[in-house]
Coordinates of C-alpha atoms and ligand atoms in Angstrom, one line a residue:
Chain A
X1 CA 47.1 6.0 -53.1
X2 CA 49.3 3.3 -51.7
X3 CA 48.4 -0.3 -51.4
X4 CA 47.6 -0.8 -47.9
X5 CA 47.3 -4.5 -47.7
X6 CA 49.1 -6.6 -50.2
X7 CA 49.8 -10.3 -50.6
X8 CA 52.1 -11.8 -53.1
X9 CA 51.6 -15.4 -54.1
X10 CA 50.6 -16.3 -50.6
X11 CA 50.4 -20.1 -49.8
X12 CA 49.5 -21.9 -46.7
X13 CA 49.3 -25.6 -46.2
X14 CA 48.2 -27.7 -43.2
X15 CA 49.2 -31.2 -42.4
X16 CA 51.5 -33.5 -44.2
X17 CA 51.6 -35.6 -47.4
X18 CA 48.3 -37.6 -47.6
X19 CA 46.4 -35.2 -45.4
X20 CA 47.9 -32.1 -46.9
X21 CA 45.3 -29.3 -47.1
X22 CA 46.1 -26.3 -49.4
X23 CA 44.2 -23.6 -47.4
X24 CA 45.7 -20.8 -49.5
X25 CA 47.1 -21.6 -53.0
X26 CA 48.9 -18.6 -54.5
X27 CA 46.7 -15.7 -53.3
X28 CA 47.7 -12.2 -54.6
X29 CA 45.5 -9.3 -53.6
X30 CA 46.0 -5.7 -53.0
X31 CA 43.7 -3.4 -51.0
X32 CA 43.8 0.4 -51.1
X33 CA 43.8 2.7 -48.2
X34 CA 40.2 3.5 -47.2
X35 CA 38.8 0.6 -49.1
X36 CA 36.2 -1.9 -47.7
X37 CA 37.4 -5.2 -49.2
X38 CA 35.5 -8.4 -49.0
X39 CA 36.5 -12.0 -49.2
X40 CA 33.6 -14.1 -50.3
X41 CA 33.6 -17.8 -50.3
X42 CA 32.0 -21.0 -48.9
X43 CA 33.1 -22.8 -45.7
X44 CA 36.7 -24.0 -45.9
X45 CA 37.6 -21.6 -48.8
X46 CA 40.6 -20.2 -46.9
X47 CA 39.1 -16.9 -45.7
X48 CA 40.1 -17.2 -42.0
X49 CA 43.5 -18.5 -42.9
X50 CA 44.2 -15.4 -44.9
X51 CA 43.0 -13.2 -42.1
X52 CA 45.1 -15.0 -39.6
X53 CA 48.2 -14.6 -41.7
X54 CA 47.5 -10.9 -42.2
X55 CA 46.9 -10.4 -38.4
X56 CA 50.2 -12.1 -37.5
X57 CA 48.5 -15.2 -36.0
X58 CA 49.8 -17.6 -38.5
X59 CA 52.9 -17.9 -40.7
X60 CA 52.6 -18.3 -44.5
X61 CA 54.1 -21.4 -46.0
X62 CA 55.2 -19.4 -49.0
X63 CA 54.8 -16.0 -50.4
X64 CA 54.7 -12.6 -48.8
X65 CA 52.2 -10.3 -47.1
X66 CA 52.3 -6.6 -46.2
X67 CA 50.0 -4.7 -44.0
X68 CA 50.4 -0.9 -43.9
X69 CA 53.6 -1.4 -45.7
X70 CA 55.0 -3.7 -43.0
X71 CA 55.9 -7.3 -43.6
X72 CA 53.6 -9.5 -41.5
X73 CA 56.3 -12.0 -40.6
X74 CA 59.4 -9.8 -40.1
X75 CA 57.7 -6.7 -38.8
X76 CA 54.8 -8.2 -36.9
X77 CA 55.1 -5.8 -34.0
X78 CA 54.6 -2.8 -36.3
X79 CA 51.7 -4.5 -38.0
X80 CA 50.0 -5.1 -34.6
X81 CA 50.1 -1.4 -33.7
X82 CA 47.8 -0.4 -36.6
X83 CA 45.4 -3.3 -36.8
X84 CA 42.6 -4.9 -34.9
X85 CA 40.6 -8.1 -35.4
X86 CA 37.0 -9.0 -34.8
X87 CA 36.1 -12.6 -35.1
X88 CA 32.3 -13.1 -35.3
X89 CA 31.0 -15.9 -33.2
X90 CA 34.0 -15.6 -30.8
X91 CA 33.4 -14.8 -27.1
X92 CA 34.3 -11.2 -26.8
X93 CA 36.1 -11.3 -23.4
X94 CA 35.9 -12.5 -19.9
X95 CA 32.5 -13.9 -18.9
X96 CA 32.8 -12.9 -15.3
X97 CA 33.6 -9.2 -16.0
X98 CA 31.0 -6.7 -17.0
X99 CA 30.8 -5.3 -20.6
X100 CA 32.3 -2.0 -19.4
X101 CA 35.2 -3.7 -17.5
X102 CA 35.9 -5.9 -20.5
X103 CA 36.1 -3.0 -22.8
X104 CA 38.5 -1.1 -20.5
X105 CA 40.7 -4.2 -20.2
X106 CA 41.0 -4.7 -24.0
X107 CA 41.7 -1.0 -24.4
X108 CA 44.7 -1.5 -22.2
X109 CA 46.3 -3.9 -24.7
X110 CA 46.7 -0.8 -26.9
X111 CA 48.0 1.5 -24.2
X112 CA 44.9 3.7 -24.1
X113 CA 44.8 6.2 -21.4
X114 CA 42.0 5.1 -19.0
X115 CA 39.9 8.2 -19.4
X116 CA 40.2 8.1 -23.2
X117 CA 39.3 4.5 -23.1
X118 CA 36.2 5.0 -20.9
X119 CA 35.0 7.9 -23.1
X120 CA 35.5 5.9 -26.3
X121 CA 33.7 2.8 -24.9
X122 CA 30.9 4.9 -23.7
X123 CA 30.4 6.3 -27.2
X124 CA 30.7 2.9 -28.9
X125 CA 28.2 1.4 -26.5
X126 CA 25.8 4.2 -27.3
X127 CA 26.4 4.1 -31.1
X128 CA 26.0 0.3 -31.2
X129 CA 23.0 0.4 -28.8
X130 CA 24.1 -1.6 -25.9
X131 CA 24.9 0.9 -23.3
X132 CA 22.0 -0.5 -21.2
X133 CA 24.2 -3.6 -20.8
X134 CA 27.3 -1.7 -19.7
X135 CA 27.2 -3.2 -16.2
X136 CA 26.0 -6.6 -17.2
X137 CA 28.3 -9.6 -17.1
X138 CA 29.5 -10.5 -20.5
X139 CA 28.5 -14.1 -20.1
X140 CA 24.9 -13.0 -19.8
X141 CA 24.7 -11.2 -23.1
X142 CA 22.9 -12.7 -26.1
X143 CA 24.7 -13.5 -29.3
X144 CA 23.7 -10.3 -30.9
X145 CA 25.0 -8.2 -28.1
X146 CA 28.2 -10.2 -27.8
X147 CA 28.8 -9.5 -31.4
X148 CA 28.2 -5.7 -30.9
X149 CA 30.7 -5.8 -28.0
X150 CA 33.2 -7.6 -30.3
X151 CA 32.9 -4.9 -32.8
X152 CA 33.2 -2.2 -30.2
X153 CA 36.3 -4.0 -28.9
X154 CA 37.9 -3.9 -32.3
X155 CA 37.1 -0.3 -32.9
X156 CA 38.2 0.9 -29.4
X157 CA 41.9 0.9 -30.3
X158 CA 41.2 3.1 -33.4
X159 CA 42.9 0.8 -35.8
X160 CA 44.0 2.0 -39.3
X161 CA 43.0 -1.4 -40.7
X162 CA 40.2 -3.5 -39.3
X163 CA 39.9 -7.2 -40.0
X164 CA 36.5 -8.6 -39.7
X165 CA 36.1 -12.4 -39.8
X166 CA 32.4 -13.1 -40.4
X167 CA 31.3 -10.2 -38.3
X168 CA 27.6 -10.9 -38.6
X169 CA 27.7 -14.7 -38.3
X170 CA 24.4 -16.1 -37.0
X171 CA 22.8 -12.6 -36.4
X172 CA 19.3 -11.6 -37.1
X173 CA 18.7 -9.4 -40.1
X174 CA 18.3 -6.2 -38.2
X175 CA 21.3 -6.5 -36.0
X176 CA 23.4 -7.6 -38.9
X177 CA 22.3 -4.5 -40.9
X178 CA 23.1 -2.3 -38.0
X179 CA 26.6 -3.6 -37.6
X180 CA 27.2 -3.4 -41.3
X181 CA 26.1 0.2 -41.5
X182 CA 28.2 1.1 -38.6
X183 CA 31.3 -0.4 -40.2
X184 CA 30.5 1.5 -43.4
X185 CA 30.2 4.8 -41.5
X186 CA 33.4 4.1 -39.7
X187 CA 35.4 3.4 -42.8
X188 CA 33.9 6.0 -45.0
X189 CA 33.3 9.0 -42.8
X190 CA 34.5 8.8 -39.3
X191 CA 37.9 7.1 -39.4
X192 CA 38.5 6.7 -43.1
X193 CA 39.9 3.3 -42.2
X194 CA 40.6 0.3 -44.3
X195 CA 38.5 -2.8 -43.8
X196 CA 39.1 -6.4 -44.8
X197 CA 36.1 -8.6 -44.1
X198 CA 35.3 -12.2 -44.8
X199 CA 31.8 -13.4 -45.3
X200 CA 29.7 -16.0 -46.9
X201 CA 26.7 -13.8 -47.0
X202 CA 26.2 -12.4 -50.5
X203 CA 24.3 -9.3 -49.4
X204 CA 27.0 -8.5 -46.9
X205 CA 29.6 -8.4 -49.7
X206 CA 27.2 -6.6 -52.0
X207 CA 26.1 -3.9 -49.6
X208 CA 29.4 -3.2 -47.9
X209 CA 32.3 -3.8 -50.1
X210 CA 34.0 -1.5 -52.6
X211 CA 35.6 -4.6 -54.1
X212 CA 35.1 -8.3 -53.5
X213 CA 37.4 -11.2 -54.1
X214 CA 35.7 -14.5 -54.6
X215 CA 37.7 -17.3 -53.1
X216 CA 37.3 -21.0 -53.4
X217 CA 39.7 -23.8 -52.4
X218 CA 42.4 -21.3 -51.5
X219 CA 42.4 -19.5 -54.8
X220 CA 41.0 -16.1 -55.8
X221 CA 38.7 -16.7 -58.8
X222 CA 37.7 -13.1 -59.4
X223 CA 38.2 -9.7 -57.9
X224 CA 36.4 -6.5 -58.7
X225 CA 33.6 -4.3 -57.5
X226 CA 30.3 -6.1 -57.0
X227 CA 28.8 -4.0 -59.8
X228 CA 31.4 -5.0 -62.3
X229 CA 31.3 -8.7 -61.2
X230 CA 27.6 -8.8 -61.7
X231 CA 27.7 -6.7 -64.9
X232 CA 29.7 -9.4 -66.5
X233 CA 26.7 -11.7 -66.1
X234 CA 24.2 -9.3 -67.7
X235 CA 24.1 -11.3 -70.9
X236 CA 23.7 -14.6 -69.1
X237 CA 20.1 -15.7 -68.5
X238 CA 19.4 -16.7 -64.9
X239 CA 16.1 -18.0 -63.7
X240 CA 14.6 -18.9 -60.3
X241 CA 12.6 -22.1 -60.6
X242 CA 10.3 -23.2 -57.8
X243 CA 9.7 -26.8 -57.5
X244 CA 7.3 -28.4 -54.9
X245 CA 9.6 -31.0 -53.5
X246 CA 12.4 -30.9 -51.0
X247 CA 13.4 -34.5 -51.2
X248 CA 14.6 -34.7 -54.8
X249 CA 18.2 -35.0 -55.8
X250 CA 18.3 -32.3 -58.5
X251 CA 21.7 -33.1 -59.8
X252 CA 20.2 -34.6 -63.0
X253 CA 19.6 -31.1 -64.4
X254 CA 23.3 -30.6 -64.6
X255 CA 23.2 -32.9 -67.6
X256 CA 20.9 -30.6 -69.6
X257 CA 22.9 -29.1 -72.4
X258 CA 23.6 -25.4 -72.2
X259 CA 23.4 -25.2 -68.4
X260 CA 26.3 -23.2 -66.8
X261 CA 25.5 -23.9 -63.2
X262 CA 22.8 -24.0 -60.6
X263 CA 22.2 -23.8 -56.9
X264 CA 19.3 -25.0 -54.8
X265 CA 17.7 -23.8 -51.6
X266 CA 15.4 -26.2 -49.9
X267 CA 12.6 -24.8 -47.7
X268 CA 11.5 -27.7 -45.5
X269 CA 8.6 -25.7 -44.0
X270 CA 6.9 -24.8 -47.3
X271 CA 8.1 -27.9 -49.1
X272 CA 9.4 -25.9 -51.9
X273 CA 12.9 -25.9 -53.4
X274 CA 14.2 -22.8 -55.2
X275 CA 16.6 -23.6 -58.0
X276 CA 18.7 -20.9 -59.4
X277 CA 19.8 -21.8 -62.8
X278 CA 22.2 -20.1 -65.1
X279 CA 22.2 -21.0 -68.8
X280 CA 23.8 -19.8 -72.0
X281 CA 20.5 -19.5 -73.9
X282 CA 17.0 -18.7 -72.7
X283 CA 15.7 -21.7 -74.6
X284 CA 17.4 -24.0 -72.1
X285 CA 14.9 -23.0 -69.4
X286 CA 12.1 -24.8 -71.3
X287 CA 14.3 -27.8 -71.6
X288 CA 14.9 -27.9 -67.9
X289 CA 11.3 -27.5 -67.1
X290 CA 10.4 -30.4 -69.3
X291 CA 13.1 -32.5 -67.6
X292 CA 11.6 -31.6 -64.2
X293 CA 8.1 -32.6 -65.5
X294 CA 9.5 -35.9 -66.8
X295 CA 10.7 -36.6 -63.3
X296 CA 7.1 -35.9 -62.1
X297 CA 8.0 -32.8 -60.2
X298 CA 5.6 -30.0 -60.0
X299 CA 7.1 -26.7 -61.3
X300 CA 5.4 -23.8 -59.5
X301 CA 7.1 -20.9 -61.2
X302 CA 9.9 -20.0 -63.5
X303 CA 11.1 -16.3 -63.3
X304 CA 14.1 -14.7 -64.9
X305 CA 16.1 -12.6 -62.4
X306 CA 18.9 -10.2 -62.0
X307 CA 22.4 -11.5 -61.3
X308 CA 23.7 -11.6 -57.7
X309 CA 27.2 -12.2 -56.4
X310 CA 26.2 -15.9 -55.8
X311 CA 25.6 -16.1 -59.5
X312 CA 29.1 -14.8 -60.1
X313 CA 30.3 -17.7 -57.9
X314 CA 28.0 -20.2 -59.7
X315 CA 29.4 -19.0 -63.0
X316 CA 33.0 -19.6 -61.8
X317 CA 32.5 -22.8 -59.9
X318 CA 29.4 -24.3 -61.5
X319 CA 27.5 -24.7 -58.3
X320 CA 26.3 -22.6 -55.4
X321 CA 27.8 -22.0 -52.0
X322 CA 25.7 -24.7 -50.2
X323 CA 26.5 -27.3 -52.8
X324 CA 30.2 -26.5 -52.5
X325 CA 30.0 -26.7 -48.7
X326 CA 28.1 -30.0 -48.8
X327 CA 30.8 -31.4 -51.0
X328 CA 33.5 -30.2 -48.7
X329 CA 31.8 -31.9 -45.7
X330 CA 31.3 -35.2 -47.5
Chain B
X1 CA 61.2 2.2 -26.1
X2 CA 59.8 3.9 -23.0
X3 CA 56.4 4.0 -24.7
X4 CA 56.5 0.2 -25.1
X5 CA 57.6 -0.2 -21.5
X6 CA 54.7 1.9 -20.2
X7 CA 52.2 0.1 -22.4
X8 CA 53.4 -3.3 -21.2
X9 CA 53.2 -2.2 -17.6
X10 CA 49.7 -1.0 -18.2
X11 CA 48.9 -4.4 -19.7
X12 CA 50.4 -6.2 -16.7
X13 CA 48.4 -4.1 -14.4
X14 CA 45.2 -4.6 -16.4
X15 CA 45.7 -8.4 -16.4
X16 CA 46.3 -8.3 -12.7
X17 CA 43.1 -6.3 -12.2
X18 CA 41.1 -8.8 -14.2
X19 CA 42.4 -11.6 -12.1
X20 CA 41.7 -9.9 -8.8
X21 CA 38.3 -8.6 -9.9
X22 CA 37.2 -11.9 -11.5
X23 CA 38.7 -14.1 -8.8
X24 CA 36.8 -12.5 -5.9
X25 CA 33.5 -11.8 -7.6
X26 CA 31.9 -14.9 -6.1
X27 CA 32.3 -14.9 -2.4
X28 CA 31.6 -18.6 -2.1
X29 CA 34.8 -19.4 -3.9
X30 CA 36.8 -17.5 -1.3
X31 CA 35.3 -19.4 1.5
X32 CA 35.8 -22.6 -0.3
X33 CA 39.4 -21.8 -1.1
X34 CA 40.1 -21.0 2.6
X35 CA 38.3 -23.8 4.3
X36 CA 39.5 -26.8 2.3
X37 CA 43.2 -26.2 3.1
X38 CA 42.3 -25.6 6.7
X39 CA 40.7 -29.0 6.8
X40 CA 43.7 -30.7 5.2
X41 CA 46.1 -29.2 7.6
X42 CA 43.9 -29.9 10.6
X43 CA 44.0 -33.5 9.6
X44 CA 47.8 -33.5 9.6
X45 CA 48.0 -31.7 12.9
X46 CA 45.7 -34.1 14.7
X47 CA 47.5 -37.1 13.1
X48 CA 50.8 -35.8 14.5
X49 CA 49.2 -35.1 17.9
X50 CA 47.9 -38.7 18.0
X51 CA 51.3 -40.0 17.1
X52 CA 52.8 -37.9 19.8
X53 CA 55.6 -36.5 17.7
X54 CA 55.9 -33.1 19.4
X55 CA 54.5 -29.6 18.8
X56 CA 57.2 -28.7 16.3
X57 CA 55.1 -30.3 13.7
X58 CA 52.0 -28.1 14.1
X59 CA 54.1 -25.1 13.0
X60 CA 55.4 -27.1 10.0
X61 CA 52.0 -28.0 8.9
X62 CA 50.5 -24.5 9.2
X63 CA 53.3 -23.0 7.2
X64 CA 53.2 -25.8 4.7
X65 CA 49.5 -25.5 4.2
X66 CA 49.8 -21.7 3.7
X67 CA 52.6 -22.0 1.1
X68 CA 50.8 -24.8 -0.6
X69 CA 48.0 -22.4 -1.4
X70 CA 50.5 -20.5 -3.6
X71 CA 51.7 -23.7 -5.3
X72 CA 48.1 -24.8 -6.0
X73 CA 47.4 -21.3 -7.5
X74 CA 50.5 -21.6 -9.7
X75 CA 49.5 -25.0 -11.0
X76 CA 45.8 -24.5 -11.5
X77 CA 45.6 -20.9 -12.4
X78 CA 48.9 -20.1 -14.0
X79 CA 49.9 -23.2 -15.9
X80 CA 46.6 -23.9 -17.6
X81 CA 45.8 -20.2 -18.1
X82 CA 46.8 -19.8 -21.7
X83 CA 44.9 -23.0 -22.4
X84 CA 41.7 -21.4 -21.0
X85 CA 42.4 -18.2 -22.8
X86 CA 42.7 -20.1 -26.0
X87 CA 39.3 -21.8 -25.3
X88 CA 37.6 -18.5 -24.6
X89 CA 39.2 -16.7 -27.5
X90 CA 41.0 -14.1 -25.4
X91 CA 44.4 -15.5 -26.4
X92 CA 43.8 -14.4 -30.0
X93 CA 43.2 -10.8 -28.7
X94 CA 46.6 -10.9 -26.9
X95 CA 48.5 -12.3 -29.8
X96 CA 47.1 -9.7 -32.2
X97 CA 47.9 -6.8 -29.8
X98 CA 51.2 -4.9 -29.9
X99 CA 52.3 -6.1 -26.4
X100 CA 54.9 -8.3 -24.8
X101 CA 53.4 -11.7 -24.0
X102 CA 55.5 -11.6 -20.8
X103 CA 53.5 -8.6 -19.6
X104 CA 50.4 -10.8 -19.7
X105 CA 52.1 -13.6 -17.8
X106 CA 53.4 -11.1 -15.3
X107 CA 50.0 -9.7 -14.7
X108 CA 48.5 -13.1 -14.3
X109 CA 51.2 -14.0 -11.8
X110 CA 50.8 -10.9 -9.8
X111 CA 47.0 -11.2 -9.8
X112 CA 47.2 -14.8 -8.7
X113 CA 49.6 -13.8 -6.0
X114 CA 47.3 -11.1 -4.7
X115 CA 44.3 -13.4 -4.7
X116 CA 46.1 -16.2 -3.1
X117 CA 47.6 -13.9 -0.4
X118 CA 44.0 -13.1 0.7
X119 CA 43.4 -16.8 1.2
X120 CA 46.8 -17.6 2.6
X121 CA 46.6 -14.9 5.3
X122 CA 43.3 -16.5 6.4
X123 CA 44.8 -20.0 6.5
X124 CA 47.8 -18.8 8.4
X125 CA 45.8 -16.8 10.9
X126 CA 43.3 -19.5 11.6
X127 CA 46.1 -22.1 11.7
X128 CA 48.2 -20.2 14.1
X129 CA 45.2 -19.5 16.4
X130 CA 43.7 -23.0 16.4
X131 CA 46.9 -24.9 16.9
X132 CA 48.6 -22.3 19.1
X133 CA 51.8 -22.4 17.0
X134 CA 54.6 -20.6 18.8
X135 CA 56.4 -18.3 16.4
X136 CA 60.0 -17.3 16.8
X137 CA 60.6 -14.5 14.4
X138 CA 64.0 -13.2 15.3
X139 CA 64.7 -11.7 11.8
X140 CA 61.3 -10.8 10.3
X141 CA 62.9 -9.2 7.3
X142 CA 64.9 -12.3 6.5
X143 CA 61.7 -14.3 6.8
X144 CA 59.9 -11.8 4.4
X145 CA 62.8 -11.9 2.0
X146 CA 62.7 -15.7 1.9
X147 CA 58.9 -15.5 1.4
X148 CA 59.1 -13.1 -1.5
X149 CA 62.0 -15.0 -3.1
X150 CA 59.9 -18.2 -2.9
X151 CA 56.9 -16.5 -4.5
X152 CA 59.1 -15.1 -7.3
X153 CA 60.6 -18.6 -7.9
X154 CA 57.2 -20.3 -7.8
X155 CA 55.5 -17.9 -10.2
X156 CA 58.5 -17.9 -12.5
X157 CA 58.0 -21.7 -12.7
X158 CA 54.3 -21.0 -13.3
X159 CA 55.2 -18.7 -16.2
X160 CA 57.4 -21.4 -17.7
X161 CA 54.6 -23.9 -17.4
X162 CA 52.1 -21.5 -18.9
X163 CA 54.4 -21.0 -21.9
X164 CA 55.0 -24.7 -22.4
X165 CA 51.3 -25.4 -22.2
X166 CA 50.5 -22.7 -24.8
X167 CA 50.2 -25.4 -27.5
X168 CA 48.8 -28.2 -25.5
X169 CA 45.2 -28.6 -25.0
X170 CA 43.7 -30.7 -22.3
X171 CA 47.0 -32.4 -21.5
X172 CA 48.0 -29.2 -19.8
X173 CA 45.2 -29.8 -17.4
X174 CA 46.1 -33.3 -16.7
X175 CA 49.8 -32.5 -16.3
X176 CA 49.0 -29.8 -13.8
X177 CA 46.9 -32.2 -11.7
X178 CA 49.7 -34.8 -11.9
X179 CA 52.1 -32.4 -10.4
X180 CA 50.0 -31.4 -7.5
X181 CA 50.3 -34.4 -5.3
X182 CA 54.0 -35.4 -5.9
X183 CA 55.2 -31.9 -5.3
X184 CA 53.2 -31.6 -2.2
X185 CA 54.8 -34.9 -1.1
X186 CA 58.5 -34.3 -2.0
X187 CA 58.6 -30.6 -1.1
X188 CA 57.7 -31.5 2.5
X189 CA 54.6 -29.4 2.8
X190 CA 53.4 -31.3 5.8
X191 CA 56.7 -32.8 7.2
X192 CA 60.4 -32.1 7.0
X193 CA 62.2 -33.2 3.9
X194 CA 65.0 -34.7 5.9
X195 CA 62.8 -37.7 6.7
X196 CA 62.6 -38.5 3.0
X197 CA 65.0 -41.0 1.3
X198 CA 68.1 -39.3 -0.1
X199 CA 67.0 -39.8 -3.7
X200 CA 63.8 -38.0 -3.1
X201 CA 65.6 -35.3 -1.2
X202 CA 67.7 -34.7 -4.3
X203 CA 64.6 -34.6 -6.4
X204 CA 63.0 -32.3 -3.9
X205 CA 65.8 -29.8 -4.3
X206 CA 64.7 -29.2 -7.9
X207 CA 61.5 -27.7 -6.6
X208 CA 61.7 -24.2 -5.4
X209 CA 58.9 -24.8 -2.9
X210 CA 61.2 -27.1 -0.9
X211 CA 63.8 -24.3 -0.3
X212 CA 61.1 -21.8 0.4
X213 CA 59.3 -24.0 3.0
X214 CA 62.5 -24.9 4.7
X215 CA 63.7 -21.3 4.8
X216 CA 60.5 -19.8 6.0
X217 CA 60.2 -22.5 8.8
X218 CA 63.7 -21.8 9.9
X219 CA 63.2 -18.1 10.1
X220 CA 59.7 -18.1 11.4
X221 CA 59.5 -21.0 13.8
X222 CA 63.1 -22.0 14.6
X223 CA 64.2 -18.5 15.1
X224 CA 67.1 -18.8 12.7
X225 CA 68.5 -15.8 10.7
X226 CA 70.4 -14.9 7.5
X227 CA 73.5 -16.6 8.9
X228 CA 71.7 -19.9 8.6
X229 CA 69.5 -19.3 5.5
X230 CA 71.8 -17.6 3.1
X231 CA 72.0 -20.7 1.0
X232 CA 68.2 -20.6 0.6
X233 CA 68.4 -17.0 -0.5
X234 CA 70.9 -17.9 -3.2
X235 CA 69.1 -21.0 -4.3
X236 CA 65.8 -19.2 -4.6
X237 CA 67.4 -16.3 -6.5
X238 CA 69.0 -18.7 -8.9
X239 CA 65.7 -20.4 -9.5
X240 CA 64.1 -17.1 -10.5
X241 CA 67.0 -15.9 -12.5
X242 CA 67.0 -19.1 -14.5
X243 CA 63.3 -19.8 -14.8
X244 CA 62.2 -16.3 -15.8
X245 CA 64.3 -16.0 -19.0
X246 CA 63.5 -19.7 -19.7
X247 CA 59.8 -18.8 -19.6
X248 CA 60.4 -16.0 -22.1
X249 CA 62.3 -18.3 -24.4
X250 CA 59.7 -21.0 -24.1
X251 CA 56.9 -18.6 -24.8
X252 CA 58.6 -17.2 -28.0
X253 CA 59.4 -20.7 -29.1
X254 CA 55.9 -22.0 -28.6
X255 CA 54.3 -19.0 -30.2
X256 CA 56.4 -19.4 -33.3
X257 CA 55.8 -23.1 -33.4
X258 CA 52.1 -22.5 -33.1
X259 CA 52.1 -20.1 -35.9
X260 CA 54.1 -22.5 -38.1
X261 CA 51.9 -25.5 -37.4
X262 CA 48.7 -23.5 -37.2
X263 CA 47.8 -24.7 -33.7
X264 CA 48.0 -21.4 -31.9
X265 CA 44.3 -20.6 -31.9
X266 CA 42.9 -24.0 -32.7
X267 CA 40.5 -25.3 -30.1
X268 CA 39.8 -28.7 -28.5
X269 CA 42.8 -30.4 -30.0
Ligands
ATP1 N1 44.9 -24.8 -37.9 C1 44.5 -25.6 -38.9 N2 45.0 -26.9 -39.0 C2 44.6 -27.7 -40.0 N3 43.8 -27.3 -41.0 C3 43.3 -26.1 -41.0 C4 43.6 -25.2 -40.0 N4 43.0 -24.0 -40.2 C5 42.3 -24.2 -41.4 N5 42.5 -25.5 -41.8 C6 41.9 -26.0 -43.1 O1 42.2 -25.1 -44.1 C7 41.1 -24.9 -45.0 C8 40.6 -23.4 -45.0 O2 40.1 -23.1 -43.7 P1 39.6 -21.7 -43.3 O3 39.3 -21.7 -41.9 O4 40.6 -20.7 -43.8 O5 38.3 -21.5 -44.2 P2 37.2 -20.4 -44.1 O6 37.0 -19.9 -45.5 O7 37.4 -19.4 -43.1 O8 35.9 -21.2 -43.8 P3 34.6 -20.8 -42.9 O9 33.6 -20.2 -43.7 O10 34.1 -22.2 -42.5 O11 35.1 -20.0 -41.7 C9 40.0 -25.8 -44.5 O12 40.1 -27.0 -45.2 C10 40.4 -26.1 -43.0 O13 40.0 -27.4 -42.6
MG2 MG1 36.4 -18.8 -41.3

């Protein structure tokens, strides 16, 4: 099968000299037709930048990109005919119009015959469970329903390639799951379309994607199926350590010899921090535990665990998503 | 080719429809839009009455007030439109779609025209009735021609502004409000331009509204015809023929610049 989306050494910078930001730094990926491909990375990694270039909203500084065989810069018009874009967290249309009216309007941007458009939106509204809001003004919808409408808007034009930029941003678990399953169905059964999605939710990448590229600071650090990415970590011991403190700066454990990386999740409500620690030898866990005890921290549990995609990231970068984001914001 | 044309016409129609549907959904707005201009022009009419400058002026003011509704629409709804679309995220949808951006602008312009006409007709009717303006329409078709040419020129200017403002955030808003008063002043919305100093008259001739107002007044109130207003027809046509391609150029240029600098869909800049 042909490569459906391809980038060759794609670079994009913003700003000048001192404030120069390398949003994309030599990205080369290729996505096959019918594939669900994920870009996983923390805030500021360059995910949206890549999507914007591929959807003709932004020019690359260097390198090339092809979508459906068309050059995104020189043949932007041809690219636009076969794609659609859904940006999570974006308002899905005109607030003063009803959901139904909005969907009709956006179908017109793709030249849909009105009766086809109405039939399709009706079906999408039913499938995504929001037909009860068909006549509600868009501005009155809750976030979850706005996002459903966004997805419907993206699918309405029957694109060959669908770009999803954080499609489940800020959604509750059930709604997120529903949207994910719908996209999987669409890509695998109904349309057999190609999907490029960005996310910083691990489960989303894990559940949905045939292949995942891990991106950080504008570079692709790894790219493979979630299984293979995790498989590579099978021999690396990983443990969840629960500590009863949410105030502590845990960075001192970085200094323990044999530690590959760690991430922390603080739960203010329960007063417990979950450390996820990756080491090159099981013995190191005991070492870490004693270091925590020395610091007069109460260790509630130490459990070895299966690798996740976040561990793949920790392995590559040495820290978790949240730590990477904190650093980026500092 | 034909496919593209049909699709773009559909887009223009759809955008027009959104404008008309959205613009008239709240009846309060309509009433507000109609009564404010009527108050303004009443103030002028009474002022002129008090000064005793003759009834000729009432007609001037009513037509000025009516046409000003279109100018206001061009400034407030056309010029800053892309800026709003950017804020709400709909601009992104337009730019990703396989459509001509001019089709969107055209739809916005036509929709704005339809909405404003609803209001303008009300202003005109009320104005004519209250102030008993004597009309002398000897060549109604010439008057209509001038009217439509004025509208075409005004909305072409609006399309140009909309394109120029594509990349500018809030400044677009401020610029639009800056243009409201001066244009109202120099185009002679409420008095004849010939009373202005020569310099200002020259400046005024750069604004299509000036020609439109003068032409409509000549044909609707003074009873003049094509023999007198042919220069207006030419001037207004030239405005449109120059402004429209200029708008397209500006739009392409701004879109490209935006894509290069990464400012196209960036908010609150
Ligand atoms: N239009 C722009 N102008 C200037 N800098 C930009 C622009 N767009 C992105 N950047 C910068 O480029 C980098 C990558 O941003 P990008 O939005 O692609 O990240 P992301 O992976 O989508 O992050 P998030 O998860 O927060 O959406 C960031 O440092 C960002 O500040
Ligand atoms: Mg992003």
